[in-house]
Amino acid sequence: MKKCVKVLLAGLAMVMSVTAPSLAQTLRWSSAGDVISYDPNAQVDSFTQSVQNMVFDGLVRRNKDMAIEPALATSWEIVSPTRWRFKLRQGVKFHEGQPFNADDVVATIQRQIDPGARNRENLSAVTGVEKVDDYTVDLTLRGPYPLLLNDLVAIYMMSKPWMAEHNALKPGNASTGVVTYASNHANGTGAFKLVGYEPDSRSVFAVNKDWWDKPQHNLTGVEFRPIASNATRVAALLSGEVDMIAPVPLQDIDRVSNTAGLKVVENPSLREIFLGFSFRPELHAEPGKPNPLLNVKVRQALWHAVDQNTIQKRLMRGKSRTSGMLVAPQVTGYDKSIDVPLDYDVAKAKSLLAEAGYPDGFKVGLGCSNDRYIADEQICLAIASMWAKIGVQADVNVESKTTYFPRMDKGDLDMYMLGWASLPPMDGYSVLQALLATNDGNYGGSNPNGLSDAKIDELARSASTELDEAKRVDMLKAAFRIAHDEALYLPLHQQPVAWAMSDKVDMPQFPDEYVRPWFAHMN
């Protein structure tokens, strides 16, 4: 595989060197980490989904204004409260030539809701799919559900014949180590074709000249390169080796902004960064002893001991927004009265630990990625030093997201950093059903460490079928109030979006942090 890819990349390089004008329209961009898998069902990492979205289309999509519009489905209707009917776009072909039809949708949805799919939580309301005719399908739901179109934005359609040919009708799963042909290959209907992939090195994309939609870009190709080192990634931009980096390290924003021929684009992100707790009987760091994190006073003590203002000013360079809940102000379900961090108070933290029976503190593991969120490693190390002031010894383990998230999903971490942008629905229900609800196979898909609250579970199920928007939002807020008051997670901040690029590149930036080259223009 690697040998073939290298030959392909070398061939592409020779072609581009001969045809110099096309090189100016090949967008070369970089980020800190690679895609986790090209299998759409193997992970829930929104960065990976962003890259996959270059290759795949959903039944619906978001436009430049982030509004939902038709894609591979041209229209839809609610046949009954638990049945939605979709009319499919005709004349569409996958990159390898297979025609798109209802059989592909049926196979894709069945793969999506398969118990082995890591991202099955992204379509948790759907129980089945039925072919009506070659270009009509019905989705059946557990009950009335107002967010189905929002969820379908990130459900990417795959070719049934292609999956069958390559024994990939069942999903891969990066967390359990299940790998399929679709993990390293992709055959979608999207604006770009994946023509070369070398893990942890680069992905090469060619323009899909047979795309069903009218292109809004002028690119001849895209090359994505993961570069883990911040300094190396910035140097690649400064030297012209790449045209864009997303994100740009915060400490380099001024330097890049003041460099001729480069620019920085900044906007607020939807992504909230927070720490999760283990609610299991004992910690990995202290086997055989009762888990201190099960005590709400201990969780509150850890929150009081985190100096969020220092993190915001020094590590985030003043670019983040310190927060006290798990959704950003732009997300449905946000409540300003809940978004109140606990005050930084070391004395209060020590007092709470003593009241909980831990006057001398305890040991805990703290897991973090080093290539997923802005300053993720630095933040974890800083928090560990802050907890040391109250006697809590945090054993920090830092690793790449490709190994970090699978370990988190398996419950291997006592505490862990996670970011959530409430995607794909851009609604607080994403947090409620994935992070707060009990992990039971249908809910709690990203709640790996035993968190279970009966009232929250009741709210999650009620909100999933409540069509009265005001009542539904009240349910979200009630769950978020419990999460805050019980310190079920430790919120840190709302992350900014900052991209650095050549001034020859014109590409809109979005609050979900997706890089959408199909809107890009290069001069």
XYZ file of C-alpha atoms in Angstrom:
523
model
C 0.000 0.000 0.000
C 2.651 2.508 1.017
C 4.810 1.665 -1.994
C 1.872 2.211 -4.367
C 0.997 5.485 -2.694
C 4.565 6.725 -2.887
C 4.725 5.906 -6.601
C 1.423 7.691 -7.121
C 2.566 10.748 -5.209
C 5.850 10.838 -7.107
C 3.921 10.677 -10.367
C 1.684 13.488 -9.291
C 4.692 15.587 -8.337
C 6.221 15.065 -11.807
C 2.987 16.073 -13.491
C 2.653 19.182 -11.356
C 6.247 20.198 -11.976
C 5.710 20.044 -15.747
C 2.363 21.832 -15.695
C 3.328 24.740 -13.465
C 0.132 26.805 -13.955
C -2.020 24.091 -12.343
C 0.214 24.106 -9.270
C -1.064 27.584 -8.409
C -4.524 26.109 -7.993
C -3.562 23.076 -5.926
C -4.467 23.954 -2.350
C -1.859 22.587 0.045
C -2.968 22.763 3.657
C -1.873 21.328 6.967
C -3.079 20.627 10.475
C -1.516 19.091 13.565
C -3.055 15.635 13.238
C -4.095 13.251 10.490
C -7.533 11.841 9.766
C -8.288 8.971 12.128
C -9.854 6.870 9.362
C -11.470 7.394 5.978
C -14.275 5.074 7.090
C -17.200 7.440 7.867
C -18.508 5.132 10.589
C -15.249 4.417 12.401
C -14.950 7.582 14.515
C -16.710 10.736 15.791
C -13.821 13.171 15.320
C -15.219 16.266 13.579
C -11.833 17.122 12.044
C -11.772 13.723 10.359
C -15.367 14.227 9.245
C -14.366 17.596 7.812
C -11.716 15.989 5.596
C -14.063 13.150 4.651
C -16.656 15.722 3.581
C -14.380 16.596 0.637
C -15.002 13.085 -0.699
C -18.487 12.194 0.508
C -21.931 13.796 0.317
C -24.871 13.346 2.647
C -28.552 13.363 1.837
C -28.501 16.973 3.047
C -25.691 19.453 3.705
C -24.957 22.903 5.119
C -24.486 25.828 2.739
C -22.241 28.879 3.169
C -24.701 30.302 5.697
C -24.725 26.983 7.600
C -28.377 26.443 6.665
C -29.475 22.921 5.733
C -30.180 22.341 2.047
C -30.733 19.354 -0.293
C -27.730 17.318 -1.429
C -28.145 13.686 -2.507
C -31.783 13.955 -1.469
C -33.775 16.510 -3.461
C -36.813 16.581 -1.158
C -38.347 14.913 1.884
C -41.646 14.574 3.678
C -42.882 13.325 7.031
C -45.127 10.387 6.170
C -45.912 9.781 9.846
C -44.325 10.874 13.134
C -41.947 7.906 12.892
C -41.380 7.723 9.124
C -39.578 10.199 6.871
C -39.483 9.748 3.089
C -36.593 11.021 0.960
C -36.561 11.499 -2.809
C -33.063 10.914 -4.179
C -31.105 12.836 -6.778
C -30.857 10.962 -10.078
C -27.866 10.832 -12.419
C -25.262 10.896 -9.623
C -22.202 8.644 -9.835
C -19.636 7.589 -7.283
C -15.989 8.364 -8.041
C -15.379 4.838 -9.308
C -18.390 4.997 -11.629
C -21.139 3.214 -9.712
C -24.569 4.921 -10.052
C -26.073 6.295 -6.828
C -29.506 4.942 -5.881
C -31.692 3.789 -3.013
C -29.693 0.590 -2.464
C -26.687 2.715 -1.483
C -28.730 4.711 1.017
C -30.144 1.552 2.570
C -26.695 -0.014 2.901
C -25.209 3.214 4.292
C -27.904 3.721 6.924
C -27.748 0.065 7.957
C -23.980 0.455 8.348
C -24.485 3.676 10.325
C -26.911 2.173 12.869
C -24.983 -1.084 13.173
C -23.994 -1.729 16.831
C -20.352 -1.888 15.688
C -20.323 1.640 14.257
C -18.401 4.075 16.475
C -20.501 7.006 15.274
C -23.891 5.301 15.592
C -24.808 7.988 18.163
C -24.932 10.511 15.303
C -28.150 8.892 14.075
C -29.504 7.478 17.325
C -33.155 8.281 16.520
C -33.226 6.052 13.423
C -34.200 2.403 13.822
C -34.380 1.308 10.189
C -34.382 2.147 6.490
C -36.566 0.846 3.659
C -36.311 1.104 -0.109
C -39.554 2.374 -1.692
C -38.229 2.459 -5.255
C -34.871 3.057 -6.936
C -34.877 6.735 -5.950
C -37.037 6.814 -2.819
C -36.203 5.643 0.716
C -37.959 5.749 4.072
C -36.209 6.187 7.410
C -38.055 4.824 10.440
C -37.592 6.504 13.831
C -38.007 5.569 17.480
C -40.505 8.382 17.828
C -41.154 11.931 16.634
C -37.766 13.602 16.267
C -37.162 17.249 15.298
C -33.435 17.050 14.482
C -33.281 14.339 11.841
C -32.094 16.627 9.028
C -29.442 18.114 11.340
C -28.122 14.635 12.082
C -28.131 13.576 8.430
C -25.696 16.365 7.507
C -22.777 14.172 8.626
C -24.081 10.798 7.435
C -22.035 10.252 4.287
C -23.407 8.038 1.524
C -21.315 5.050 0.422
C -21.609 2.723 -2.584
C -23.197 -0.641 -1.759
C -21.513 -2.486 -4.681
C -18.126 -1.001 -3.693
C -18.587 -2.010 -0.055
C -19.714 -5.477 -1.076
C -16.749 -5.908 -3.433
C -14.296 -4.978 -0.671
C -16.037 -6.782 2.206
C -16.846 -3.473 3.926
C -20.623 -3.610 4.374
C -19.982 -3.748 8.119
C -18.421 -0.629 9.681
C -14.898 -0.170 10.895
C -14.312 1.156 14.406
C -11.146 3.028 15.367
C -11.891 2.585 19.076
C -12.159 -1.196 18.955
C -9.492 -1.637 16.295
C -11.804 -2.889 13.548
C -10.230 -1.997 10.179
C -11.870 -2.420 6.771
C -10.943 -1.560 3.200
C -12.852 1.702 3.774
C -10.420 2.687 6.527
C -7.729 3.605 3.990
C -9.745 4.027 0.778
C -12.715 6.194 -0.109
C -15.298 6.168 -2.899
C -17.833 8.948 -2.510
C -19.863 11.309 -4.671
C -18.226 14.502 -3.370
C -16.403 17.398 -4.981
C -12.975 15.732 -4.642
C -11.615 12.215 -5.124
C -9.114 10.647 -2.735
C -6.339 9.525 -5.111
C -3.496 8.983 -2.644
C -3.306 8.351 1.090
C -0.240 7.695 3.198
C -1.186 7.676 6.910
C 0.532 10.365 8.976
C 2.104 11.786 5.811
C -0.433 13.115 3.295
C -3.734 12.742 1.506
C -3.983 13.784 -2.144
C -7.289 14.746 -3.750
C -8.221 15.332 -7.382
C -11.195 17.363 -8.560
C -14.274 15.278 -9.326
C -15.072 16.581 -12.798
C -18.312 14.585 -12.812
C -19.619 16.042 -9.561
C -23.393 16.418 -9.591
C -23.213 20.003 -8.266
C -21.816 23.170 -9.825
C -18.309 23.826 -8.431
C -17.820 27.052 -6.487
C -14.039 26.661 -6.419
C -11.270 27.056 -9.002
C -8.951 24.355 -7.623
C -7.292 21.649 -9.659
C -6.476 19.563 -6.597
C -5.964 19.503 -2.832
C -3.129 18.097 -0.767
C -3.485 17.685 2.989
C -0.411 17.170 5.167
C -0.490 16.498 8.923
C 2.464 18.215 10.619
C 2.539 17.586 14.371
C 5.122 20.208 15.328
C 3.741 23.740 15.612
C 7.094 25.245 14.677
C 7.504 23.006 11.634
C 3.943 23.658 10.498
C 4.367 27.430 10.733
C 7.744 27.194 8.982
C 6.073 25.296 6.131
C 3.617 28.153 5.712
C 6.283 30.843 5.910
C 8.422 29.087 3.292
C 5.495 28.562 0.911
C 5.624 24.786 1.290
C 1.925 24.866 2.232
C -0.744 27.453 1.450
C -2.743 27.200 4.677
C -2.560 25.851 8.211
C -5.653 25.244 10.299
C -5.408 26.142 13.069
C -2.456 28.503 13.416
C -0.759 28.262 16.840
C -1.983 31.209 18.896
C 1.536 32.313 19.770
C 2.312 32.717 16.052
C -0.717 34.765 15.023
C 1.016 38.149 15.248
C 4.128 36.873 13.499
C 2.138 35.435 10.602
C -0.136 38.470 10.382
C 2.887 40.716 9.981
C 4.456 38.581 7.249
C 4.029 39.871 3.704
C 1.887 37.594 1.565
C 0.166 35.905 4.519
C -3.017 36.542 6.477
C -4.812 35.217 9.552
C -8.578 34.667 9.686
C -10.152 34.445 13.161
C -13.697 33.741 14.329
C -15.423 32.164 17.350
C -15.790 28.393 17.263
C -18.668 26.272 18.521
C -16.213 23.957 20.264
C -16.201 23.763 24.052
C -13.164 22.222 25.752
C -13.651 20.398 29.054
C -12.422 17.568 31.259
C -14.345 14.348 31.801
C -14.382 12.271 34.998
C -14.392 8.540 35.591
C -17.480 7.398 37.484
C -16.262 3.828 37.852
C -15.784 2.246 41.317
C -12.026 2.822 41.346
C -9.368 4.789 39.464
C -6.605 3.312 37.331
C -4.159 5.472 39.306
C -5.265 4.002 42.650
C -6.558 0.462 42.109
C -8.277 -1.142 45.052
C -9.397 2.167 46.547
C -12.815 3.847 46.213
C -12.939 6.400 43.411
C -12.798 9.925 44.925
C -14.356 11.380 41.751
C -17.700 9.816 42.671
C -18.018 12.509 45.347
C -19.466 15.777 44.007
C -17.376 17.766 46.501
C -14.197 16.287 45.031
C -15.274 17.216 41.504
C -16.143 20.720 42.649
C -12.790 20.981 44.435
C -10.949 20.118 41.235
C -12.947 22.791 39.394
C -12.230 25.423 42.074
C -8.515 24.548 41.805
C -8.290 25.302 38.070
C -7.239 28.883 37.338
C -9.231 29.330 34.143
C -8.296 32.995 33.789
C -4.592 32.149 33.671
C -5.254 29.468 31.047
C -7.249 31.995 29.005
C -4.657 34.771 29.223
C -1.393 32.839 28.982
C -2.009 29.589 27.136
C -4.895 30.739 24.936
C -3.391 34.214 24.421
C -6.691 35.867 25.329
C -8.406 34.261 22.305
C -10.701 31.818 24.147
C -13.879 32.451 26.141
C -13.840 30.972 29.647
C -16.987 28.921 30.138
C -19.009 27.061 32.724
C -21.142 24.739 30.579
C -20.770 22.311 27.704
C -22.346 24.283 24.849
C -21.395 27.607 23.280
C -23.743 30.638 23.231
C -24.571 29.984 19.556
C -25.905 26.471 20.305
C -29.555 25.717 21.094
C -29.934 24.998 24.803
C -27.360 27.529 25.970
C -28.298 29.375 29.161
C -26.244 32.301 30.422
C -27.336 31.639 34.011
C -25.772 28.148 33.821
C -22.619 29.280 32.031
C -20.902 30.319 35.277
C -17.526 28.724 36.119
C -16.728 27.959 39.734
C -14.389 30.599 41.145
C -10.695 29.876 41.332
C -10.310 29.357 45.085
C -7.542 27.097 46.398
C -8.704 27.404 50.020
C -12.251 26.440 49.046
C -10.915 23.503 47.041
C -8.884 22.217 49.997
C -11.882 22.610 52.290
C -14.115 20.616 49.947
C -11.518 17.853 49.697
C -11.310 17.672 53.501
C -15.108 17.517 53.776
C -15.104 14.671 51.265
C -12.545 12.748 53.295
C -9.439 13.553 51.250
C -7.553 16.203 53.235
C -4.241 15.018 51.792
C -5.517 14.667 48.245
C -5.201 11.578 46.054
C -3.711 10.313 42.780
C -5.511 10.488 39.458
C -4.616 9.887 35.819
C -5.143 12.739 33.347
C -5.142 11.920 29.634
C -4.719 14.459 26.853
C -4.130 14.610 23.145
C -1.292 16.709 21.761
C -2.581 17.233 18.205
C -6.329 17.797 18.428
C -7.167 20.964 20.371
C -5.405 24.290 20.692
C -2.664 24.057 23.354
C -4.123 20.759 24.577
C -0.883 19.369 26.013
C 0.096 22.662 27.640
C -3.324 23.029 29.248
C -3.194 19.564 30.791
C 0.266 20.123 32.201
C -0.827 23.462 33.654
C -3.911 21.928 35.275
C -1.799 19.177 36.828
C 0.432 21.797 38.449
C -2.652 23.656 39.723
C -4.075 20.496 41.294
C -0.750 19.829 42.979
C -1.470 22.902 45.143
C -4.386 21.058 46.764
C -2.570 17.751 47.122
C -3.992 16.049 44.036
C -1.250 14.270 42.099
C -2.204 14.053 38.432
C -0.281 11.585 36.304
C -0.443 13.264 32.884
C -0.331 11.056 29.799
C -0.101 12.869 26.456
C -0.420 11.166 23.058
C -1.648 11.572 19.496
C -5.396 11.609 18.942
C -5.119 8.422 16.861
C -4.344 6.442 20.033
C -5.812 8.835 22.606
C -9.474 8.683 21.566
C -9.605 4.878 21.364
C -8.165 4.696 24.894
C -10.722 7.237 26.096
C -13.544 5.252 24.479
C -12.387 2.085 26.261
C -12.520 3.799 29.658
C -8.759 3.597 30.140
C -8.516 7.164 31.477
C -9.416 8.491 34.936
C -9.809 12.036 33.628
C -9.559 13.189 30.039
C -9.738 16.275 27.866
C -12.475 16.437 25.273
C -13.800 19.072 22.886
C -17.389 19.176 21.627
C -18.894 21.442 18.990
C -22.390 19.894 19.182
C -21.985 18.475 15.675
C -23.565 17.468 13.429
C -26.875 18.899 14.696
C -25.467 22.167 16.127
C -27.941 21.621 18.926
C -27.506 20.989 22.637
C -29.218 17.638 22.261
C -25.905 16.387 20.871
C -24.308 16.903 24.295
C -27.309 15.533 26.159
C -27.609 12.267 24.251
C -23.891 11.593 23.624
C -22.082 12.891 26.726
C -24.596 13.090 29.579
C -26.984 10.165 29.004
C -26.076 6.695 30.262
C -24.168 4.605 27.736
C -26.711 1.908 26.876
C -26.048 1.194 23.196
C -28.451 3.854 21.929
C -27.486 6.828 24.085
C -24.228 7.883 25.703
C -21.977 6.889 22.813
C -19.258 9.312 23.988
C -19.826 8.708 27.691
C -17.270 5.932 28.302
C -16.651 6.148 32.032
C -19.850 5.156 33.793
C -21.632 8.503 34.195
C -25.310 7.734 34.842
C -28.046 10.020 36.142
C -31.683 8.877 36.027
C -33.080 12.401 35.696
C -30.746 13.219 32.806
C -31.677 9.962 31.086
C -35.355 10.856 31.414
C -34.696 14.312 29.940
C -32.703 12.825 27.046
C -35.499 10.501 26.053
C -38.182 13.132 26.451
C -36.228 15.734 24.462
C -35.652 13.251 21.627
C -39.375 13.183 20.779
C -40.577 16.601 21.981
C -41.791 18.652 19.005
C -42.672 21.733 21.045
C -39.404 23.664 20.675
C -39.795 25.720 23.846
C -40.431 22.609 25.943
C -37.563 20.780 24.266
C -35.116 23.601 24.970
C -36.239 23.714 28.606
C -35.391 20.014 28.843
C -31.902 20.662 27.479
C -31.353 23.462 29.983
C -32.590 21.306 32.858
C -30.029 18.637 31.973
C -27.265 21.219 31.650
C -28.205 22.643 35.060
C -27.762 19.212 36.639
C -24.434 18.754 34.858
C -23.221 22.119 36.201
C -24.459 21.778 39.767
C -23.193 18.203 40.082
C -19.912 19.063 38.272
C -20.368 16.051 35.989
C -17.759 17.587 33.671
C -15.229 20.352 34.227
C -15.753 23.021 31.526
C -12.705 25.071 30.522
C -13.347 27.353 27.547
C -14.811 27.960 24.121
C -12.043 27.481 21.578
C -11.351 30.059 18.853
C -10.943 29.310 15.142
C -7.762 30.786 13.670
C -6.443 29.887 10.234
C -3.325 31.253 8.576
C -3.004 31.255 4.812
C -1.434 32.797 1.765
C -3.143 35.981 0.677
C -3.668 34.204 -2.648
C -6.181 31.897 -0.940
C -9.778 32.950 -0.420
C -11.835 30.479 1.603
C -14.694 31.168 4.043
C -14.299 30.111 7.658
C -17.071 28.389 9.581
C -17.899 28.088 13.315
C -17.894 24.280 13.098
C -14.181 24.496 12.098
C -14.748 22.454 8.927
C -12.314 23.217 6.109
C -14.446 23.339 2.943
C -12.160 23.581 -0.103
C -15.139 23.383 -2.447
C -15.653 27.072 -1.602
C -11.973 27.990 -2.090
C -10.426 30.243 -4.734
C -6.740 30.700 -5.416
C -5.275 33.613 -7.350
